Short mmCIF file of C-alpha atoms in Angstrom, two decimals:
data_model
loop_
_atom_site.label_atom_id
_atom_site.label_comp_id
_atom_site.label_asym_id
_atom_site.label_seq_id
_atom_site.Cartn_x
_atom_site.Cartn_y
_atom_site.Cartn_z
CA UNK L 1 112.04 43.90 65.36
CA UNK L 2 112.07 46.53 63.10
CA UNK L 3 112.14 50.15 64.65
CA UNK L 4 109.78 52.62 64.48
CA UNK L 5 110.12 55.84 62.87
CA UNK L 6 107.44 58.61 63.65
CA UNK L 7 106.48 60.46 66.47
CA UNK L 8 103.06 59.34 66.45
CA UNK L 9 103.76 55.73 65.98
CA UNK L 10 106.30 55.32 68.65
CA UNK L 11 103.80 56.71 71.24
CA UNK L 12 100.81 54.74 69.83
CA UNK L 13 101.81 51.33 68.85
CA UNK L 14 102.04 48.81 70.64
CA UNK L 15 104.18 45.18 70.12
CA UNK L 16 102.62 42.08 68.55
CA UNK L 17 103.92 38.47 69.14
CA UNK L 18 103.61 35.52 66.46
CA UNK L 19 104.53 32.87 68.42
CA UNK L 20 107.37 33.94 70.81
CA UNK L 21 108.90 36.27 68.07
CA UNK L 22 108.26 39.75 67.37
CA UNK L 23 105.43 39.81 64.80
CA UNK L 24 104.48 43.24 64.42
CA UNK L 25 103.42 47.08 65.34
CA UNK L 26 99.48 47.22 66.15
CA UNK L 27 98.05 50.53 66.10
CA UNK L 28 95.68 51.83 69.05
CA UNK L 29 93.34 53.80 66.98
CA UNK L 30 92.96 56.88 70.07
CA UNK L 31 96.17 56.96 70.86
CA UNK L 32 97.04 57.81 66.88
CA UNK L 33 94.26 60.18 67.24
CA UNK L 34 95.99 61.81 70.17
CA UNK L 35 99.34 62.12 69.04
CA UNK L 36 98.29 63.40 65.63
CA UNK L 37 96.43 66.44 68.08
CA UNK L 38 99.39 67.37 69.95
CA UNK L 39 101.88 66.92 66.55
CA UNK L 40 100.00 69.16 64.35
CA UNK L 41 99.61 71.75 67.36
CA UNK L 42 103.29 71.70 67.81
CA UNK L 43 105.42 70.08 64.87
CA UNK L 44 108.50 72.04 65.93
CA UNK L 45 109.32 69.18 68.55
CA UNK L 46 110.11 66.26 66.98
CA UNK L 47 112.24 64.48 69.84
CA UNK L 48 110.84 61.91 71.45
CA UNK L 49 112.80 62.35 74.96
CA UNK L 50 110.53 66.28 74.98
CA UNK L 51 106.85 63.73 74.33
CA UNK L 52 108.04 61.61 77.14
CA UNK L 53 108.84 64.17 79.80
CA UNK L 54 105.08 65.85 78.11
CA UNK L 55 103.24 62.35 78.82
CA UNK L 56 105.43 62.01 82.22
CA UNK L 57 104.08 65.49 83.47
CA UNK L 58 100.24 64.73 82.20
CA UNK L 59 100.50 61.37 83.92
CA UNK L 60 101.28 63.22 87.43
CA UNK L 61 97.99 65.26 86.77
CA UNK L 62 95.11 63.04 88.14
CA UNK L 63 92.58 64.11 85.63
CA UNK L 64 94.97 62.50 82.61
CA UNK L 65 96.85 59.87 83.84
CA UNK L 66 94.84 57.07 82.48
CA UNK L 67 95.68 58.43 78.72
CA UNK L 68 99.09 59.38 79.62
CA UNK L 69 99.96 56.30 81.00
CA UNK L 70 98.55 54.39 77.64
CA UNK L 71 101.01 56.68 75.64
CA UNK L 72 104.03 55.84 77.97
CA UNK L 73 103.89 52.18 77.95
CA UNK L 74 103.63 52.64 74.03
CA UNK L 75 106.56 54.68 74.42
CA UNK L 76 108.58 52.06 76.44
CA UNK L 77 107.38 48.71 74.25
CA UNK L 78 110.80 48.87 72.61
CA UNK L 79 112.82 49.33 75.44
CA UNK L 80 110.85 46.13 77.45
CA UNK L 81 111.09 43.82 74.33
CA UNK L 82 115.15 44.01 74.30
CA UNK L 83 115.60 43.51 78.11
CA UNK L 84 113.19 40.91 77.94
CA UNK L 85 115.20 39.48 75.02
CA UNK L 86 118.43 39.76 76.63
CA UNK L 87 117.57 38.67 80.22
CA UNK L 88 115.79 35.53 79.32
CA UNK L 89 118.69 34.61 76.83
CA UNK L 90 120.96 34.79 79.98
CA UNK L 91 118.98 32.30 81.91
CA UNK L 92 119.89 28.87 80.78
CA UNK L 93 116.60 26.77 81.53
CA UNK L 94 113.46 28.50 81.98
CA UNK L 95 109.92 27.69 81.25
CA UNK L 96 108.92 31.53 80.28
CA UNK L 97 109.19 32.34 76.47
CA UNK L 98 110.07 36.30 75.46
CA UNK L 99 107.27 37.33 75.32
CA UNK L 100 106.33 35.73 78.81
CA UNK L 101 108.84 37.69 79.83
CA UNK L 102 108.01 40.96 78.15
CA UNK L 103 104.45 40.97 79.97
CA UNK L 104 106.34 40.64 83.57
CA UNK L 105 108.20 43.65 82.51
CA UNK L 106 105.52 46.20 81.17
CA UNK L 107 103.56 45.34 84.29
CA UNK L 108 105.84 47.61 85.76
CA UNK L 109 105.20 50.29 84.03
CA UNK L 110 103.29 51.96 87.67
CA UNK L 111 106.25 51.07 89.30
CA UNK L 112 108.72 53.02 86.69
CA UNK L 113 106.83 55.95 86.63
CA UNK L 114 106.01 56.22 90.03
CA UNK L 115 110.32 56.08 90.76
CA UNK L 116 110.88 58.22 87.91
CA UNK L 117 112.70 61.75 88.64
CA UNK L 118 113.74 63.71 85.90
CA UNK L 119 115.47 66.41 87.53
CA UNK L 120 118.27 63.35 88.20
CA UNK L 121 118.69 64.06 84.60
CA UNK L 122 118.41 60.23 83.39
CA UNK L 123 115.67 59.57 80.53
CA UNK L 124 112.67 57.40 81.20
CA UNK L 125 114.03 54.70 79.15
CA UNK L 126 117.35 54.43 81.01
CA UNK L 127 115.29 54.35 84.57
CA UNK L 128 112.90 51.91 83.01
CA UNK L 129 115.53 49.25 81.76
CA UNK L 130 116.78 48.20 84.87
CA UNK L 131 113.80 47.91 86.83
CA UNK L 132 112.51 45.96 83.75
CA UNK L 133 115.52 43.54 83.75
CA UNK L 134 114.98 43.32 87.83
CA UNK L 135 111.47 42.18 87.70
CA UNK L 136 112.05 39.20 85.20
CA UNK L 137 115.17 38.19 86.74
CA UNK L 138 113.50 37.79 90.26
CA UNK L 139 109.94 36.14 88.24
CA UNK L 140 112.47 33.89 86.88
CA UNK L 141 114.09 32.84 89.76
CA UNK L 142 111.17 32.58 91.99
CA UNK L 143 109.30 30.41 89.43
CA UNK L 144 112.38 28.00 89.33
CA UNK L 145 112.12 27.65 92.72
CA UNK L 146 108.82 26.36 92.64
CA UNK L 147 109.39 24.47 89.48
CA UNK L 148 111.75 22.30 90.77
CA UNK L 149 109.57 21.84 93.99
CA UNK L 150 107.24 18.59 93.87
CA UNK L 151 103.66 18.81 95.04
CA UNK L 152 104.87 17.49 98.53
CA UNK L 153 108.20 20.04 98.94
CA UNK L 154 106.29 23.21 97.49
CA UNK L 155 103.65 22.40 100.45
CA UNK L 156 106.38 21.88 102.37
CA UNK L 157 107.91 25.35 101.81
CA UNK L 158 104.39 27.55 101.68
CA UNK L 159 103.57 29.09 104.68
CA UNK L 160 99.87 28.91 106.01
CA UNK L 161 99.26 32.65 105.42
CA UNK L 162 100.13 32.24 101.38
CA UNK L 163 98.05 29.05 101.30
CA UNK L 164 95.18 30.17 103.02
CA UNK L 165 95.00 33.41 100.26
CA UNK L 166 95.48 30.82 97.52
CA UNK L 167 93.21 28.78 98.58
CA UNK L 168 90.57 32.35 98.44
CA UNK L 169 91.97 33.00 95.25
CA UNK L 170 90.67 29.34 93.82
CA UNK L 171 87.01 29.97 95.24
CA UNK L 172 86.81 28.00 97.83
CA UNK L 173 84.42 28.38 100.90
CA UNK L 174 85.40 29.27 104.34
CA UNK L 175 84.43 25.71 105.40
CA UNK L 176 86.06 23.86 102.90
CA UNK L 177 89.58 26.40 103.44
CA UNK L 178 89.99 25.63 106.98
CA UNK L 179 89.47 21.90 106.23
CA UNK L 180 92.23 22.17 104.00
CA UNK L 181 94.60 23.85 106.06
CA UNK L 182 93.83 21.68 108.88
CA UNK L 183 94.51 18.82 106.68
CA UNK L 184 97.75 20.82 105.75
CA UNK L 185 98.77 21.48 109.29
CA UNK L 186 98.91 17.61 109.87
CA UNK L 187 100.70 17.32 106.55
CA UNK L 188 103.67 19.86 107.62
CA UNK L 189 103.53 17.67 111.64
CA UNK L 190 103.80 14.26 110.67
CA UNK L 191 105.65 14.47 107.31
CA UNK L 192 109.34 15.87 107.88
CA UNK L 193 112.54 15.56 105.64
CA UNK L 194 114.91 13.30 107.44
CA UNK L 195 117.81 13.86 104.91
CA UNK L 196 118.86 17.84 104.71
CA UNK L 197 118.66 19.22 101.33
CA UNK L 198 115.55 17.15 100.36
CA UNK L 199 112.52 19.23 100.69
CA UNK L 200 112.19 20.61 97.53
CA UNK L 201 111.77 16.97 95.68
CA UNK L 202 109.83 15.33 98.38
CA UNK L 203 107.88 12.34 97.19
CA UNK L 204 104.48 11.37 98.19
CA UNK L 205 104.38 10.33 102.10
CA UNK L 206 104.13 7.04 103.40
CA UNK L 207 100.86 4.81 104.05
CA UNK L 208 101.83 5.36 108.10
CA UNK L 209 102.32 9.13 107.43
CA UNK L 210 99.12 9.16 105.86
CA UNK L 211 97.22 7.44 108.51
CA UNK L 212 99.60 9.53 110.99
CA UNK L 213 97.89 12.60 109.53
CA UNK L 214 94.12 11.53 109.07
CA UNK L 215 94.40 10.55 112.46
CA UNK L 216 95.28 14.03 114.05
CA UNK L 217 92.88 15.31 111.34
CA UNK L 218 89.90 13.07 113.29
CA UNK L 219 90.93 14.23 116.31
CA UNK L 220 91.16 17.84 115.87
CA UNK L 221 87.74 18.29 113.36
CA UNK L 222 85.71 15.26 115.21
CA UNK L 223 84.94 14.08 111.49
CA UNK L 224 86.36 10.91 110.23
CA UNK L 225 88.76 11.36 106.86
CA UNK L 226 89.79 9.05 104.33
CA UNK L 227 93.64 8.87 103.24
CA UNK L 228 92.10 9.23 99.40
CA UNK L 229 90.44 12.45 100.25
CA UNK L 230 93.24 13.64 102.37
CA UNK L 231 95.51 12.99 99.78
CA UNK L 232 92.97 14.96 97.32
CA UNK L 233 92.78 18.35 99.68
CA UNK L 234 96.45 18.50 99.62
CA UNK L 235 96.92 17.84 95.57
CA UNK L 236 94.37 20.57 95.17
CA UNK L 237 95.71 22.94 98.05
CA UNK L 238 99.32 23.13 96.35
CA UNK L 239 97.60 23.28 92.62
CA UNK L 240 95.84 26.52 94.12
CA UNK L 241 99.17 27.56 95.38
CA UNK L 242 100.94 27.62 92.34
CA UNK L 243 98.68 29.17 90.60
CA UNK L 244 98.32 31.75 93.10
CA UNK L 245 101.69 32.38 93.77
CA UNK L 246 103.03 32.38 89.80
CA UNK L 247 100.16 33.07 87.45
CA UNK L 248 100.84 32.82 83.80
CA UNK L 249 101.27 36.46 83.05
CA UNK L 250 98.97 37.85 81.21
CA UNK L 251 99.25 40.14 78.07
CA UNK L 252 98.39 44.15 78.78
CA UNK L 253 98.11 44.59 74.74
CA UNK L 254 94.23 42.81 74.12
CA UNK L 255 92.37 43.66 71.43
CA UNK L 256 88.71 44.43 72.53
CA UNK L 257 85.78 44.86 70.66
CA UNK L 258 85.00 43.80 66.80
CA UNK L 259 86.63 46.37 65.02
CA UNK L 260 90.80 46.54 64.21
CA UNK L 261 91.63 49.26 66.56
CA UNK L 262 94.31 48.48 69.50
CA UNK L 263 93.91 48.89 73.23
CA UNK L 264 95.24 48.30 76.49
CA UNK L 265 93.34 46.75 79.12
CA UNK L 266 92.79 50.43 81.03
CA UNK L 267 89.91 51.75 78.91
CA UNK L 268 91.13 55.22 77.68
CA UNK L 269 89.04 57.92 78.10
CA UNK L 270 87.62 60.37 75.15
CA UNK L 271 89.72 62.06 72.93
CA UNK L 272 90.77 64.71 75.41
CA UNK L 273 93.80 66.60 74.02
CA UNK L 274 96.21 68.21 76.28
CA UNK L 275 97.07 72.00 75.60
CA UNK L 276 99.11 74.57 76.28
CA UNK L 277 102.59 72.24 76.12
CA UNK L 278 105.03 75.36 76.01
CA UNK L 279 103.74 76.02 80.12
CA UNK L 280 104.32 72.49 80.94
CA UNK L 281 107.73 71.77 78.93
CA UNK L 282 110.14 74.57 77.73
CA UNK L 283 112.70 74.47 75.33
CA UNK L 284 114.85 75.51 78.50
CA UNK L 285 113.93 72.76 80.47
CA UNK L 286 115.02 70.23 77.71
CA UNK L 287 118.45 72.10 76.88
CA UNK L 288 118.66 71.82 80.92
CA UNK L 289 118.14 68.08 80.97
CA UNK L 290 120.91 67.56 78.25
CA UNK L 291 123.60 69.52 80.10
CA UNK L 292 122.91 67.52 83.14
CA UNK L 293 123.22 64.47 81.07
CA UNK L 294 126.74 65.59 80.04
CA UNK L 295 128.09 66.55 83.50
CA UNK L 296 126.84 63.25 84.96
CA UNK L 297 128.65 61.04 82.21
CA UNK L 298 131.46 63.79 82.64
CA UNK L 299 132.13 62.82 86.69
CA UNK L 300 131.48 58.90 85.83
CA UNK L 301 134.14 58.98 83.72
CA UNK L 302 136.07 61.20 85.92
CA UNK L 303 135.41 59.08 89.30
CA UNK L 304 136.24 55.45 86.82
CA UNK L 305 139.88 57.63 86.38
CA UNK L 306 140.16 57.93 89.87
CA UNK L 307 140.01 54.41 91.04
CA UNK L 308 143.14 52.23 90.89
CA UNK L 309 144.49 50.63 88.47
CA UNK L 310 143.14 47.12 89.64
CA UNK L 311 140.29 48.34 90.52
CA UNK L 312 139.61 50.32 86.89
CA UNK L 313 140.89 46.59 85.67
CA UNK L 314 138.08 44.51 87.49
CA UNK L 315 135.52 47.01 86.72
CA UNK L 316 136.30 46.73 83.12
CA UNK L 317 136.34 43.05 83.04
CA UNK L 318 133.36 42.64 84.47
CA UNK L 319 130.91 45.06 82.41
CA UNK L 320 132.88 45.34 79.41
CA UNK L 321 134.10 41.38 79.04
CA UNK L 322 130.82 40.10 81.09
CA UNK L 323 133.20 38.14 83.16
CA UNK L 324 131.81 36.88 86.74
CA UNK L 325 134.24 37.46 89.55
CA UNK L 326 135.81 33.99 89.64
CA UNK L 327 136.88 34.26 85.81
CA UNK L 328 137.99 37.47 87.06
CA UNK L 329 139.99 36.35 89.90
CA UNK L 330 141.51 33.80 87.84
CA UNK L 331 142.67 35.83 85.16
CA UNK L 332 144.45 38.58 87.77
CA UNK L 333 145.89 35.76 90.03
CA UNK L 334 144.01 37.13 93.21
CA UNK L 335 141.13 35.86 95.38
CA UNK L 336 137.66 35.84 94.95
CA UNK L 337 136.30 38.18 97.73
CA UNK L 338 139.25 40.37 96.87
CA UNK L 339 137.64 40.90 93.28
CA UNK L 340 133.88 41.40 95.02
CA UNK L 341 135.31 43.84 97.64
CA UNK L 342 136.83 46.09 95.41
CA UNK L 343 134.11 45.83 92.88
CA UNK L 344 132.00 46.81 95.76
CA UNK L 345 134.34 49.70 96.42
CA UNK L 346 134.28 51.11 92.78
CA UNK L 347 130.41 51.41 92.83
CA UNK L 348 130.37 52.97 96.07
CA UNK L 349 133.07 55.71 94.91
CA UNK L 350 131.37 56.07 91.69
CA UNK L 351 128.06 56.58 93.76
CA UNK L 352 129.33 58.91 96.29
CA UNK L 353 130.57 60.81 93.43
CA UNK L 354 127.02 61.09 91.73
CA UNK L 355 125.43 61.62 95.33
CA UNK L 356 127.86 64.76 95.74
CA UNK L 357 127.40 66.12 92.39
CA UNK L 358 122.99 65.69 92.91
CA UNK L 359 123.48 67.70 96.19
CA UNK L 360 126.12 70.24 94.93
CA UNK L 361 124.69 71.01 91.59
CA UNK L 362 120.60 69.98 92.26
CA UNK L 363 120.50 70.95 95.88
CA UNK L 364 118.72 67.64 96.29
CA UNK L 365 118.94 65.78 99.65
CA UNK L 366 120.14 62.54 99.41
CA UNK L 367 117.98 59.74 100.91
CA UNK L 368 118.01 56.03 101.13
CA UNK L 369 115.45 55.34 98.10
CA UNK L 370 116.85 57.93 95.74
CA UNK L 371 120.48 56.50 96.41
CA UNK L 372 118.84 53.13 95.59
CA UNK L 373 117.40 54.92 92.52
CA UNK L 374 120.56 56.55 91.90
CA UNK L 375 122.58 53.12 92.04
CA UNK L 376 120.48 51.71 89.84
CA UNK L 377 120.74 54.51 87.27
CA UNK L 378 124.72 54.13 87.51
CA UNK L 379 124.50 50.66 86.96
CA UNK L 380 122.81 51.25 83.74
CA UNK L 381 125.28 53.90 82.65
CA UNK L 382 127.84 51.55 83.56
CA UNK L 383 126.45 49.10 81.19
CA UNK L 384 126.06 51.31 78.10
CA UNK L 385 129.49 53.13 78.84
CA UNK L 386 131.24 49.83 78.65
CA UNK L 387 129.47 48.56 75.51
CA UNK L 388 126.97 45.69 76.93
#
């Protein structure tokens, strides 16, 4: 992927895949028109962290969030193709492709900037990394689990609520749903794992199972069932659920219409062109935002210097080596859950040390979601200040 250079083009373009690779930078023809507006009323700012915090602030104003919100996701495309590249490179067998992947992530882009503080003093692309890297990790690992599952063991697992909204989701009638879930309750009676461990590859029941279940199917509908049909309902009840459960994810970046332009799936509205930028962000505001940057890496680095010496060890081992705790243990001749505990001790110093600096210096009150924001922020910093 080459990168790209311009204002305008890094808040109007939009990644391309051929194949699974990076292909190239398509244009959305309003976008370009909108950036060019707001670049030739004010050329002095030519950093792209001021046009984010400018599209951030639009896309809190009701009225223009829709074309804000196109401009941010162009502005992120960059940042969700490389976690996408490097979090499905760390997954050893998966059935999602990068750019798979890259589509889980960008659906996020509500999420991100509905977390997204500035006043923390992090820039959108930091906060947006790890929640990127979070949602395909946990897509990943939730469609594993159901790849692995046969038919049998993912029906098995479901719960009636989930099937029953699959089962909507296909199009089927309210008639034909509850025949299937009564069909389904039978299925989950009569056919249990007798071996622990086994549910996920369950093979297809037995002939008395079968009969077993059409039998308590008679009884409970009054409507005789064949095993063939039975067999049938159930096929096409956990087809519904995967589907319903792990779509293939579709791509936000679709071309419409006949001409070459580029265009998310959120029509944007007319040209409207924001004004008056120097009310919404001053030059004061962005000179503020860099200071706080620098104190924050400032008591990192500080609180890292603090720790002890094993601990300062472990935590550079694990984000600047990428070693997992056993390799870690290993190497310093100590236990396992003596490496996690401390590790666990090391974030929550360099946490507490964030938390007292937000409250000190920002007078903000500390509260479970914006520590959870705030660990995840560290974690990131953590990352980039140890090289990964």
């Amino acid at each position: 992927m080459h990168p790209r250079q311009s204002i305008i083009e890094i808040f109007s373009t939009f990644v391309q895949f051929d194949g699974d690779r990076f292909g190239h930078w398509a244009t959305e023809s309003r976008l370009r028109s909108s950036m060019q507006g707001c670049v030739k009323r004010t050329p002095q700012e030519t950093s792209e962290s001021f046009w984010a915090l400018y599209w951030y602030k639009f896309w809190q104003l009701p009225e223009s969030q829709s074309l804000a919100k196109q401009h941010l996701a162009a502005y992120l495309q960059e940042t969700c193709y490389w976690v996408s590249q490097k979090t499905v490179n760390g997954f050893a067998s998966t059935q999602f492709q990068l750019s798979d992947c890259f589509q889980v992530a960008i659906a996020q882009i509500d999420r991100v900037l509905k977390g997204f503080n500035h006043s923390q003093g992090f820039t959108l692309k930091n906060y947006a990394g790890p929640l990127f890297a979070s949602a395909i990790r946990e897509t990943l690992r939730q469609r594993h689990e159901v790849d692995i599952c046969t038919d049998w063991g993912l029906l098995r697992k479901i719960s009636q609520k989930r099937l029953q909204e699959a089962l909507q989701s296909a199009g089927l009638s309210a008639d034909d749903i509850r025949a299937y879930i009564l069909a389904w309750n039978g299925f989950k009676t009569f056919y249990v794992p007798t071996t622990a461990g086994t549910s996920r590859k369950l093979s297809r029941p037995d002939e008395q199972i079968w009969q077993a279940i059409a039998t308590a199917y008679t009884s409970q509908s009054n409507q005789k069932i064949s095993i063939p049909t039975l067999e049938k309902w159930l096929l096409t009840a956990a087809k519904a659920a995967r589907k319903y459960l792990y779509p293939t994810p579709e791509s936000l970046n679709v071309t419409q219409g006949g001409d070459n332009s580029f265009e998310l799936l959120d029509n944007l509205p007319g040209n409207q062109q924001p004004s008056l930028i120097e009310e919404i962000i001053s030059q004061e505001e962005e000179q503020t935002r860099t200071s706080q940057q620098s104190e924050i890496h400032q008591i990192l680095v500080h609180a890292i210097a603090q720790l002890e010496p094993e601990a300062q060890q472990i935590v550079q081992l694990y984000y600047a080596q990428g070693l997992n705790q056993d390799k870690i243990a290993k190497q310093l001749e100590i236990k396992q859950y003596t490496v996690s505990r401390r590790l666990t001790k090391a974030r929550e110093n360099l946490l507490k040390s964030l938390a007292n600096w937000s409250q000190d210096t920002l007078h903000i009150s500390i509260t479970p979601d914006l520590l959870k924001s705030m660990s995840t922020l560290m974690e990131e910093w953590l990352q980039s200040y140890y090289g990964v």
